[in-house]
Short mmCIF file of C-alpha atoms and ligand atoms in Angstrom, two decimals:
data_model
loop_
_atom_site.label_atom_id
_atom_site.label_comp_id
_atom_site.label_asym_id
_atom_site.label_seq_id
_atom_site.Cartn_x
_atom_site.Cartn_y
_atom_site.Cartn_z
CA MET A 129 0.08 0.00 -0.05
CA SER A 130 1.09 3.47 -0.81
CA ASP A 131 2.63 5.56 2.09
CA GLU A 132 0.20 8.65 0.99
CA GLN A 133 -3.18 8.55 1.96
CA PRO A 134 -5.24 8.49 -1.25
CA ALA A 135 -8.12 10.25 -2.67
CA LEU A 136 -11.45 8.43 -3.28
CA HIS A 137 -13.87 9.57 -6.04
CA ASP A 138 -17.70 8.89 -6.72
CA GLY A 139 -18.81 11.72 -9.18
CA ASP A 140 -19.29 14.89 -7.32
CA LEU A 141 -18.06 13.36 -4.20
CA ARG A 142 -14.41 13.29 -3.23
CA LEU A 143 -12.72 11.83 -0.17
CA ARG A 144 -9.16 13.20 0.49
CA PRO A 145 -6.83 13.55 3.45
CA TRP A 146 -7.31 16.53 5.59
CA THR A 147 -4.82 19.56 5.27
CA VAL A 148 -4.27 22.35 7.83
CA ALA A 149 -5.63 24.49 5.03
CA ASP A 150 -8.91 23.21 5.67
CA VAL A 151 -8.92 24.36 9.37
CA GLU A 152 -10.55 27.69 8.88
CA ALA A 153 -13.03 26.55 6.20
CA THR A 154 -14.49 23.92 8.31
CA ARG A 155 -14.10 25.11 12.03
CA LEU A 156 -17.20 27.05 12.19
CA LEU A 157 -19.39 24.28 10.26
CA HIS A 158 -19.55 22.76 13.53
CA ASP A 159 -23.16 22.73 14.77
CA ALA A 160 -25.71 22.03 17.42
CA GLU A 161 -26.56 18.67 15.62
CA ILE A 162 -22.84 17.61 15.62
CA ALA A 163 -22.43 18.55 19.18
CA HIS A 164 -25.66 16.78 20.12
CA TRP A 165 -24.77 13.52 18.71
CA PHE A 166 -20.98 13.19 19.58
CA ASP A 167 -21.97 14.68 23.18
CA VAL A 168 -19.39 17.66 22.91
CA ALA A 169 -19.50 21.27 23.49
CA ALA A 170 -21.77 23.30 20.86
CA THR A 171 -19.14 25.98 20.53
CA PRO A 172 -16.61 25.52 17.29
CA PRO A 173 -13.43 24.34 18.21
CA THR A 174 -10.54 26.95 18.42
CA SER A 175 -8.15 27.21 15.34
CA GLU A 176 -5.46 25.51 17.50
CA HIS A 177 -7.48 22.83 18.62
CA HIS A 178 -8.98 21.88 15.31
CA ARG A 179 -5.27 22.21 13.69
CA SER A 180 -4.03 19.69 16.23
CA TRP A 181 -7.09 17.54 15.42
CA VAL A 182 -6.17 17.53 11.56
CA GLU A 183 -2.35 16.78 12.45
CA GLN A 184 -3.54 14.05 14.61
CA THR A 185 -5.40 12.45 11.54
CA HIS A 186 -2.02 12.48 9.82
CA ALA A 187 -0.46 10.67 12.82
CA GLU A 188 -3.00 8.12 12.84
CA TRP A 189 -2.71 7.23 9.34
CA SER A 190 1.14 6.78 9.89
CA ASP A 191 0.73 4.89 12.95
CA ALA A 192 -0.10 1.71 10.77
CA ARG A 193 -3.50 3.27 9.76
CA ALA A 194 -4.81 2.70 13.37
CA LYS A 195 -7.39 5.46 12.27
CA VAL A 196 -7.90 6.82 8.75
CA THR A 197 -9.96 10.13 8.42
CA PHE A 198 -11.07 11.59 5.03
CA LEU A 199 -12.34 15.02 4.54
CA VAL A 200 -15.63 14.64 2.29
CA GLU A 201 -15.68 17.36 -0.57
CA TRP A 202 -18.92 18.02 -2.50
CA ARG A 203 -18.28 19.57 -5.78
CA GLY A 204 -15.08 20.95 -4.49
CA ALA A 205 -16.25 22.27 -1.03
CA PRO A 206 -15.69 20.58 2.46
CA ALA A 207 -18.97 18.94 3.20
CA GLY A 208 -17.94 16.69 6.17
CA SER A 209 -15.88 14.06 7.42
CA VAL A 210 -15.56 10.31 7.76
CA ASP A 211 -13.37 7.93 9.31
CA VAL A 212 -12.69 4.18 10.07
CA ARG A 213 -10.66 3.21 13.18
CA ARG A 214 -9.17 -0.09 13.78
CA ARG A 215 -10.94 -1.90 16.60
CA SER A 216 -9.12 -5.09 16.40
CA ASP A 217 -7.40 -7.07 13.60
CA GLY A 218 -9.42 -6.89 10.48
CA VAL A 219 -12.14 -4.91 12.20
CA GLY A 220 -12.92 -1.16 11.53
CA VAL A 221 -15.28 1.22 13.53
CA LEU A 222 -16.91 3.97 11.30
CA SER A 223 -17.95 7.38 12.00
CA TRP A 224 -19.38 10.23 9.71
CA VAL A 225 -20.35 13.66 9.85
CA THR A 226 -22.02 16.04 7.05
CA TYR A 227 -21.94 19.82 7.65
CA ALA A 228 -25.50 21.39 7.75
CA PRO A 229 -25.71 23.01 4.32
CA TYR A 230 -24.77 19.73 2.55
CA ARG A 231 -27.24 17.36 4.50
CA GLY A 232 -30.12 15.39 3.28
CA ARG A 233 -28.47 15.13 -0.46
CA GLY A 234 -26.89 11.68 0.07
CA VAL A 235 -23.47 12.82 0.88
CA ALA A 236 -23.04 10.86 4.03
CA SER A 237 -24.35 7.66 2.65
CA ARG A 238 -22.29 7.65 -0.63
CA ALA A 239 -19.13 8.66 1.28
CA VAL A 240 -19.58 5.94 3.73
CA ARG A 241 -20.02 3.43 1.04
CA LEU A 242 -16.72 4.80 -0.72
CA LEU A 243 -14.93 4.54 2.48
CA VAL A 244 -16.26 1.05 3.31
CA ASP A 245 -15.39 -0.40 -0.14
CA TRP A 246 -11.77 1.31 0.28
CA ALA A 247 -11.50 -0.23 3.59
CA PHE A 248 -12.17 -3.74 2.43
CA THR A 249 -10.05 -3.45 -0.62
CA ASP A 250 -6.91 -1.46 0.45
CA LEU A 251 -7.04 -1.59 4.27
CA GLY A 252 -7.90 -5.37 3.96
CA LEU A 253 -10.52 -5.26 6.79
CA ARG A 254 -13.03 -8.19 6.96
CA ARG A 255 -15.78 -6.05 8.79
CA VAL A 256 -16.74 -2.75 9.45
CA GLU A 257 -19.24 -1.71 12.13
CA ALA A 258 -20.79 1.35 13.42
CA GLU A 259 -22.49 2.06 16.66
CA VAL A 260 -25.67 4.62 16.39
CA ASN A 261 -28.10 6.15 18.74
CA PRO A 262 -31.49 4.60 17.85
CA LEU A 263 -32.85 7.94 18.04
CA ASN A 264 -30.28 9.39 15.39
CA ARG A 265 -32.58 8.49 12.42
CA ALA A 266 -30.41 10.27 9.75
CA SER A 267 -27.29 8.26 11.15
CA LEU A 268 -29.18 4.83 11.01
CA ARG A 269 -30.11 5.47 7.52
CA THR A 270 -26.75 6.48 6.54
CA ALA A 271 -25.31 3.29 7.58
CA LEU A 272 -28.05 1.04 6.27
CA TRP A 273 -27.60 2.84 2.76
CA ALA A 274 -23.87 2.11 3.08
CA GLY A 275 -24.80 -1.59 3.31
CA LEU A 276 -24.46 -2.04 6.92
CA ARG A 277 -27.08 -4.30 8.53
CA ARG A 278 -28.54 -3.93 11.82
CA GLU A 279 -27.25 -6.52 14.15
CA GLY A 280 -28.61 -5.63 17.70
CA LEU A 281 -29.45 -3.49 20.40
CA LEU A 282 -27.14 -2.72 23.37
CA ARG A 283 -29.46 -1.42 25.99
CA GLY A 284 -28.62 1.30 28.34
CA ASN A 285 -24.73 0.84 27.69
CA THR A 286 -23.99 4.69 27.12
CA THR A 287 -25.00 8.29 28.19
CA LEU A 288 -25.68 11.22 25.99
CA GLY A 289 -26.17 14.55 27.63
CA GLY A 290 -26.21 13.03 31.18
CA GLU A 291 -28.98 10.44 30.23
CA VAL A 292 -28.77 6.90 29.64
CA HIS A 293 -29.17 5.54 26.10
CA ASP A 294 -29.38 2.59 24.11
CA THR A 295 -26.92 1.93 21.12
CA VAL A 296 -27.84 0.03 17.69
CA VAL A 297 -24.92 -2.02 16.51
CA LEU A 298 -24.76 -2.26 12.56
CA GLY A 299 -22.16 -4.11 10.62
CA ARG A 300 -21.15 -5.23 7.26
CA LEU A 301 -18.52 -7.93 6.07
CA ALA A 302 -16.42 -7.81 3.08
CA ASP A 303 -18.11 -10.72 1.51
CA ASP A 304 -21.74 -9.54 2.05
CA PRO A 305 -23.38 -8.42 -1.30
CA ALA A 306 -22.68 -4.90 -2.10
CA PRO A 307 -25.58 -2.24 -1.12
CA GLY A 308 -26.64 -1.73 -4.61
CA THR A 309 -27.52 -5.28 -5.45
CA ARG A 310 -30.93 -6.80 -5.09
CA GLU A 311 -29.29 -9.43 -2.52
CA GLY A 312 -27.69 -6.57 -0.56
CA PHE A 313 -30.82 -4.58 -0.74
CA THR A 314 -33.00 -7.48 0.69
CA ALA A 315 -30.41 -8.25 3.31
CA MET A 316 -30.32 -4.78 4.63
CA LEU A 317 -34.04 -4.34 4.62
CA ASP A 318 -34.60 -7.99 6.47
CA SER A 319 -32.24 -6.65 9.24
CA VAL A 320 -34.67 -3.73 10.13
CA LEU A 321 -38.19 -4.94 9.27
CA PRO A 322 -40.48 -5.81 12.13
CA THR A 323 -40.33 -9.29 13.46
CA LYS A 324 -43.85 -10.12 14.57
CA ARG A 325 -44.41 -13.65 16.24
CA VAL A 326 -46.64 -16.24 14.53
CA ILE A 327 -48.55 -18.57 16.75
CA GLY A 328 -49.84 -21.89 15.56
CA GLN A 329 -52.66 -23.63 17.52
CA GLY A 330 -54.95 -26.62 16.96
CA LEU A 331 -58.54 -26.69 17.96
CA ILE A 332 -59.51 -30.41 18.76
CA ARG A 333 -63.30 -31.02 19.50
CA ASP A 334 -64.80 -34.17 20.74
CA ALA A 335 -68.41 -35.23 19.49
CA ALA A 336 -70.20 -33.09 22.18
CA GLY A 337 -68.48 -29.97 20.85
CA ASN A 338 -65.99 -29.52 24.02
CA VAL A 339 -62.72 -28.23 23.04
CA LEU A 340 -59.46 -29.63 24.45
CA LEU A 341 -57.52 -27.01 26.60
CA CYS A 342 -54.09 -27.31 28.04
CA GLU A 343 -53.34 -26.16 31.56
CA PRO A 344 -50.09 -24.87 31.50
CA VAL A 345 -47.61 -24.70 34.46
CA TYR A 346 -46.12 -21.36 33.46
CA LYS A 347 -49.56 -19.27 33.17
CA ARG A 348 -52.92 -19.11 34.77
CA ASP A 349 -55.04 -19.24 31.88
CA TRP A 350 -55.77 -22.51 29.81
CA ASP A 351 -55.03 -22.41 26.11
CA LEU A 352 -55.36 -24.40 22.82
CA PRO A 353 -52.41 -26.86 22.20
CA GLY A 354 -49.62 -25.04 20.03
CA GLY A 355 -47.05 -22.75 20.21
CA VAL A 356 -44.83 -20.07 18.36
CA VAL A 357 -43.93 -20.96 15.09
CA ASP A 358 -40.11 -21.59 14.56
CA PRO A 359 -37.98 -19.62 11.93
CA GLY A 360 -38.37 -21.43 8.53
CA GLU A 361 -41.50 -23.38 9.79
CA PRO A 362 -44.91 -23.40 8.21
CA PRO A 363 -47.62 -22.62 10.69
CA ARG A 364 -49.47 -26.04 10.32
CA ASP A 365 -46.09 -28.12 10.81
CA CYS A 366 -45.80 -26.05 14.12
CA VAL A 367 -49.13 -27.26 15.37
CA ALA A 368 -48.30 -30.80 14.58
CA ARG A 369 -44.93 -30.53 16.14
CA GLU A 370 -46.13 -28.70 19.20
CA ILE A 371 -48.91 -31.34 19.96
CA ARG A 372 -46.30 -33.99 19.61
CA GLU A 373 -43.86 -32.38 21.92
CA GLU A 374 -46.68 -31.37 24.48
CA LEU A 375 -48.80 -34.23 24.50
CA ALA A 376 -46.89 -37.07 22.70
CA LEU A 377 -49.75 -37.16 20.20
CA GLU A 378 -49.45 -37.63 16.56
CA VAL A 379 -52.33 -35.69 14.99
CA THR A 380 -53.58 -34.79 11.35
CA VAL A 381 -53.88 -31.11 11.08
CA GLY A 382 -56.73 -30.25 8.92
CA ARG A 383 -57.94 -26.73 7.57
CA LEU A 384 -57.38 -23.32 8.77
CA LEU A 385 -60.10 -22.40 10.75
CA ALA A 386 -59.17 -18.68 11.58
CA THR A 387 -56.35 -16.08 11.50
CA ASN A 388 -56.49 -13.90 14.69
CA TRP A 389 -54.37 -10.88 15.09
CA LEU A 390 -53.53 -10.72 18.84
CA ALA A 391 -52.93 -7.27 20.46
CA PRO A 392 -50.01 -6.40 22.73
CA TRP A 393 -50.73 -8.66 25.96
CA LEU A 394 -48.93 -8.65 29.32
CA GLY A 395 -45.59 -7.42 28.02
CA TRP A 396 -45.84 -9.50 24.85
CA GLY A 397 -45.73 -7.52 21.40
CA ASP A 398 -48.54 -8.16 19.00
CA ALA A 399 -48.59 -11.35 16.93
CA VAL A 400 -50.63 -13.39 14.49
CA LEU A 401 -52.35 -16.63 15.36
CA PHE A 402 -53.41 -19.31 13.08
CA VAL A 403 -55.68 -21.58 14.19
CA TYR A 404 -56.35 -25.20 12.25
CA GLU A 405 -59.04 -27.72 12.84
CA VAL A 406 -57.20 -30.99 14.21
CA GLU A 407 -59.04 -34.36 13.72
CA THR A 408 -60.40 -35.76 17.15
CA PRO A 409 -57.73 -38.44 18.21
CA THR A 410 -59.02 -41.98 18.71
CA PRO A 411 -59.83 -43.01 22.50
CA ALA A 412 -56.67 -45.24 22.17
CA ALA A 413 -54.46 -42.27 21.09
CA LEU A 414 -55.85 -40.27 23.85
CA ALA A 415 -55.13 -42.99 26.42
CA ARG A 416 -51.66 -42.78 25.34
CA VAL A 417 -51.20 -38.80 25.95
CA ARG A 418 -48.06 -38.04 27.89
CA LEU A 419 -47.84 -34.50 29.10
CA LEU A 420 -44.54 -32.68 28.80
CA GLU A 421 -44.07 -32.03 32.39
CA ARG A 422 -42.10 -28.67 32.35
CA GLU A 423 -44.96 -27.08 30.39
CA ILE A 424 -48.30 -28.87 30.83
CA ARG A 425 -50.01 -29.71 34.00
CA ALA A 426 -53.12 -31.37 32.71
CA VAL A 427 -55.59 -31.44 29.71
CA HIS A 428 -59.32 -30.74 29.86
CA TRP A 429 -62.36 -31.08 27.67
CA VAL A 430 -64.23 -27.73 28.11
CA ALA A 431 -67.71 -26.78 26.98
CA PRO A 432 -68.25 -23.39 25.20
CA HIS A 433 -70.31 -22.14 28.16
CA GLU A 434 -67.35 -23.15 30.61
CA LEU A 435 -64.72 -21.04 28.87
CA SER A 436 -65.21 -18.03 31.01
CA GLY A 437 -62.29 -17.69 33.46
CA ARG A 438 -60.61 -20.62 32.31
CA VAL A 439 -59.01 -18.81 29.18
CA ALA A 440 -57.69 -15.49 28.62
CA PRO A 441 -60.37 -12.94 27.49
CA TYR A 442 -58.97 -12.51 24.02
CA ASN A 443 -59.01 -16.44 23.70
CA GLU A 444 -62.70 -16.59 24.92
CA ARG A 445 -63.67 -14.07 22.22
CA MET A 446 -61.96 -16.40 19.55
CA LEU A 447 -63.35 -19.43 20.84
CA THR A 448 -66.80 -17.94 20.81
CA SER A 449 -66.65 -16.75 17.30
CA LEU A 450 -65.43 -20.03 16.14
CA ALA A 451 -68.16 -21.78 17.90
CA SER A 452 -70.88 -19.32 16.59
CA ALA A 453 -69.68 -19.56 12.88
CA GLY A 454 -71.37 -22.95 12.59
CA ALA A 455 -70.19 -26.40 11.16
CA GLY A 456 -68.07 -26.00 7.95
CA HIS A 457 -67.63 -22.20 7.99
CA ALA A 458 -65.01 -20.49 5.66
CA THR A 459 -61.79 -19.27 7.33
CA LEU A 460 -62.50 -16.44 9.69
CA GLU A 461 -60.56 -13.26 9.97
CA LEU A 462 -60.33 -12.31 13.25
CA ALA A 463 -58.75 -9.30 15.26
CA ASP A 464 -58.41 -9.65 19.01
CA GLY A 465 -60.66 -12.76 18.65
CA LEU A 466 -63.55 -10.67 16.69
CA PRO A 467 -64.66 -11.14 13.34
CA VAL A 468 -62.88 -8.30 11.14
CA ARG A 469 -66.11 -7.93 8.94
C1 COA B 700 -26.01 11.78 10.08
C2 COA B 700 -25.57 12.68 9.08
C3 COA B 700 -24.27 12.46 8.80
C4 COA B 700 -26.42 12.44 7.89
O1 COA B 700 -25.85 13.07 6.72
P1 COA B 700 -26.34 13.42 5.39
O2 COA B 700 -25.42 13.72 4.17
O3 COA B 700 -27.42 14.31 5.34
O4 COA B 700 -27.10 11.93 5.07
P2 COA B 700 -27.69 11.37 3.54
O5 COA B 700 -28.07 12.74 2.66
O6 COA B 700 -26.72 10.45 2.91
O7 COA B 700 -29.17 10.65 4.17
C5 COA B 700 -28.80 9.61 4.71
C6 COA B 700 -30.38 9.19 5.10
O8 COA B 700 -30.83 9.79 6.29
C7 COA B 700 -32.00 10.60 6.12
N1 COA B 700 -32.01 11.69 6.71
C8 COA B 700 -31.19 12.83 6.46
N2 COA B 700 -31.32 13.83 7.46
C9 COA B 700 -32.52 13.35 8.26
C10 COA B 700 -33.12 13.87 9.30
N3 COA B 700 -32.79 14.93 9.90
N4 COA B 700 -34.13 13.06 9.99
C11 COA B 700 -34.34 11.92 9.51
N5 COA B 700 -33.70 11.29 8.43
C12 COA B 700 -32.76 12.02 7.77
C13 COA B 700 -32.00 10.83 4.55
O9 COA B 700 -33.49 10.91 4.19
C14 COA B 700 -31.44 9.64 4.15
O10 COA B 700 -32.24 8.44 4.05
P3 COA B 700 -33.42 7.98 2.91
O11 COA B 700 -32.57 8.12 1.68
O12 COA B 700 -33.66 6.62 3.40
O13 COA B 700 -34.50 9.00 2.99
C15 COA B 700 -25.85 14.05 9.32
O14 COA B 700 -27.14 14.51 9.79
C16 COA B 700 -24.83 14.73 10.52
O15 COA B 700 -23.68 15.04 10.12
N6 COA B 700 -25.54 14.52 11.79
C17 COA B 700 -24.73 14.92 12.93
C18 COA B 700 -23.60 14.16 13.25
C19 COA B 700 -23.90 12.55 13.55
O16 COA B 700 -25.00 12.50 13.92
N7 COA B 700 -22.90 11.88 13.13
C20 COA B 700 -23.24 10.27 13.27
C21 COA B 700 -22.88 9.80 14.56
S1 COA B 700 -23.05 8.06 14.73
#
């Protein structure tokens, strides 16, 4: 690698090393937005302070590229600064700033993308990462457009303005698909889209119309057999798997009776429930039921008029909707247990 820090180009955008000649032109571009997110004073740095910072960027380049800082030029004018600091072997931490007159036109996202490509090819990094305050929306979007994926949330790990804040960790690996490609775009979006829980349950009825309910060990309310659908698992397979695990029963899962959107409940986020008809097991099969003791205390056949107080209110609404739909009804669309239309 050359001993000179290079300049990198992308159309109107240029990344180049800082020089002491930039000090006066950029010093007063420090503003309240930068001060807020970096938790520093809002007053611009003095000329001396800013000059020594520029000199420090040169020293860091010379010190085995411990940190590499580029001035971002937009059509020849200083528009911001981006840097990558080595955290450990092969891993760099990114940071970025766009000065106020240049914000909102893609300067930061393009500059960071350019920096990241260079860091992979010329610095030989295998991973870049960034730590962003979840309230800093512009910064989160800058990272995502530069191909970083949201990887997690560190709760209460930092302070800002004297208050405790969370941190979002985003990262990109050298062999991740590039942000401009379909695969890269999908992976980026997939990392930030909501993850709503999907639940699959089975409705088992006896000849008299009683419903089979499980009495769980971990909550007061009785519930239909079933559970949370695993990643990559179709909801109907989940029902068969859960009944096998909870009751040691092999069942035939029939048609979809209802979908039911579940509102947030007792600290759980909202969810979508798929309820399937399950063929009534033979008396011989029922006699072989073995309960998964760490989850199920007992099973009960419950008549529709006995549901109240046994199941959670949202479940009572759903089971009542199902019972009053009549035999052979079309799949119901329910929200919070009640028909949507
Ligand atoms: C964060 C910052 C660098 C973004 O710079 P920028 O050049 O305006 O960013 P871009 O134009 O590339 O925009 C990136 C994304 O942020 C969005 N964005 C920009 N300003 C925004 C704002 N004030 N609020 C919400 N979103 C904003 C843009 O719309 C774009 O997303 P989109 O294309 O999906 O709509 C700039 O606002 C800044 O310097 N802030 C202060 C310093 C800072 O927070 N640094 C990062 C610390 S981790």
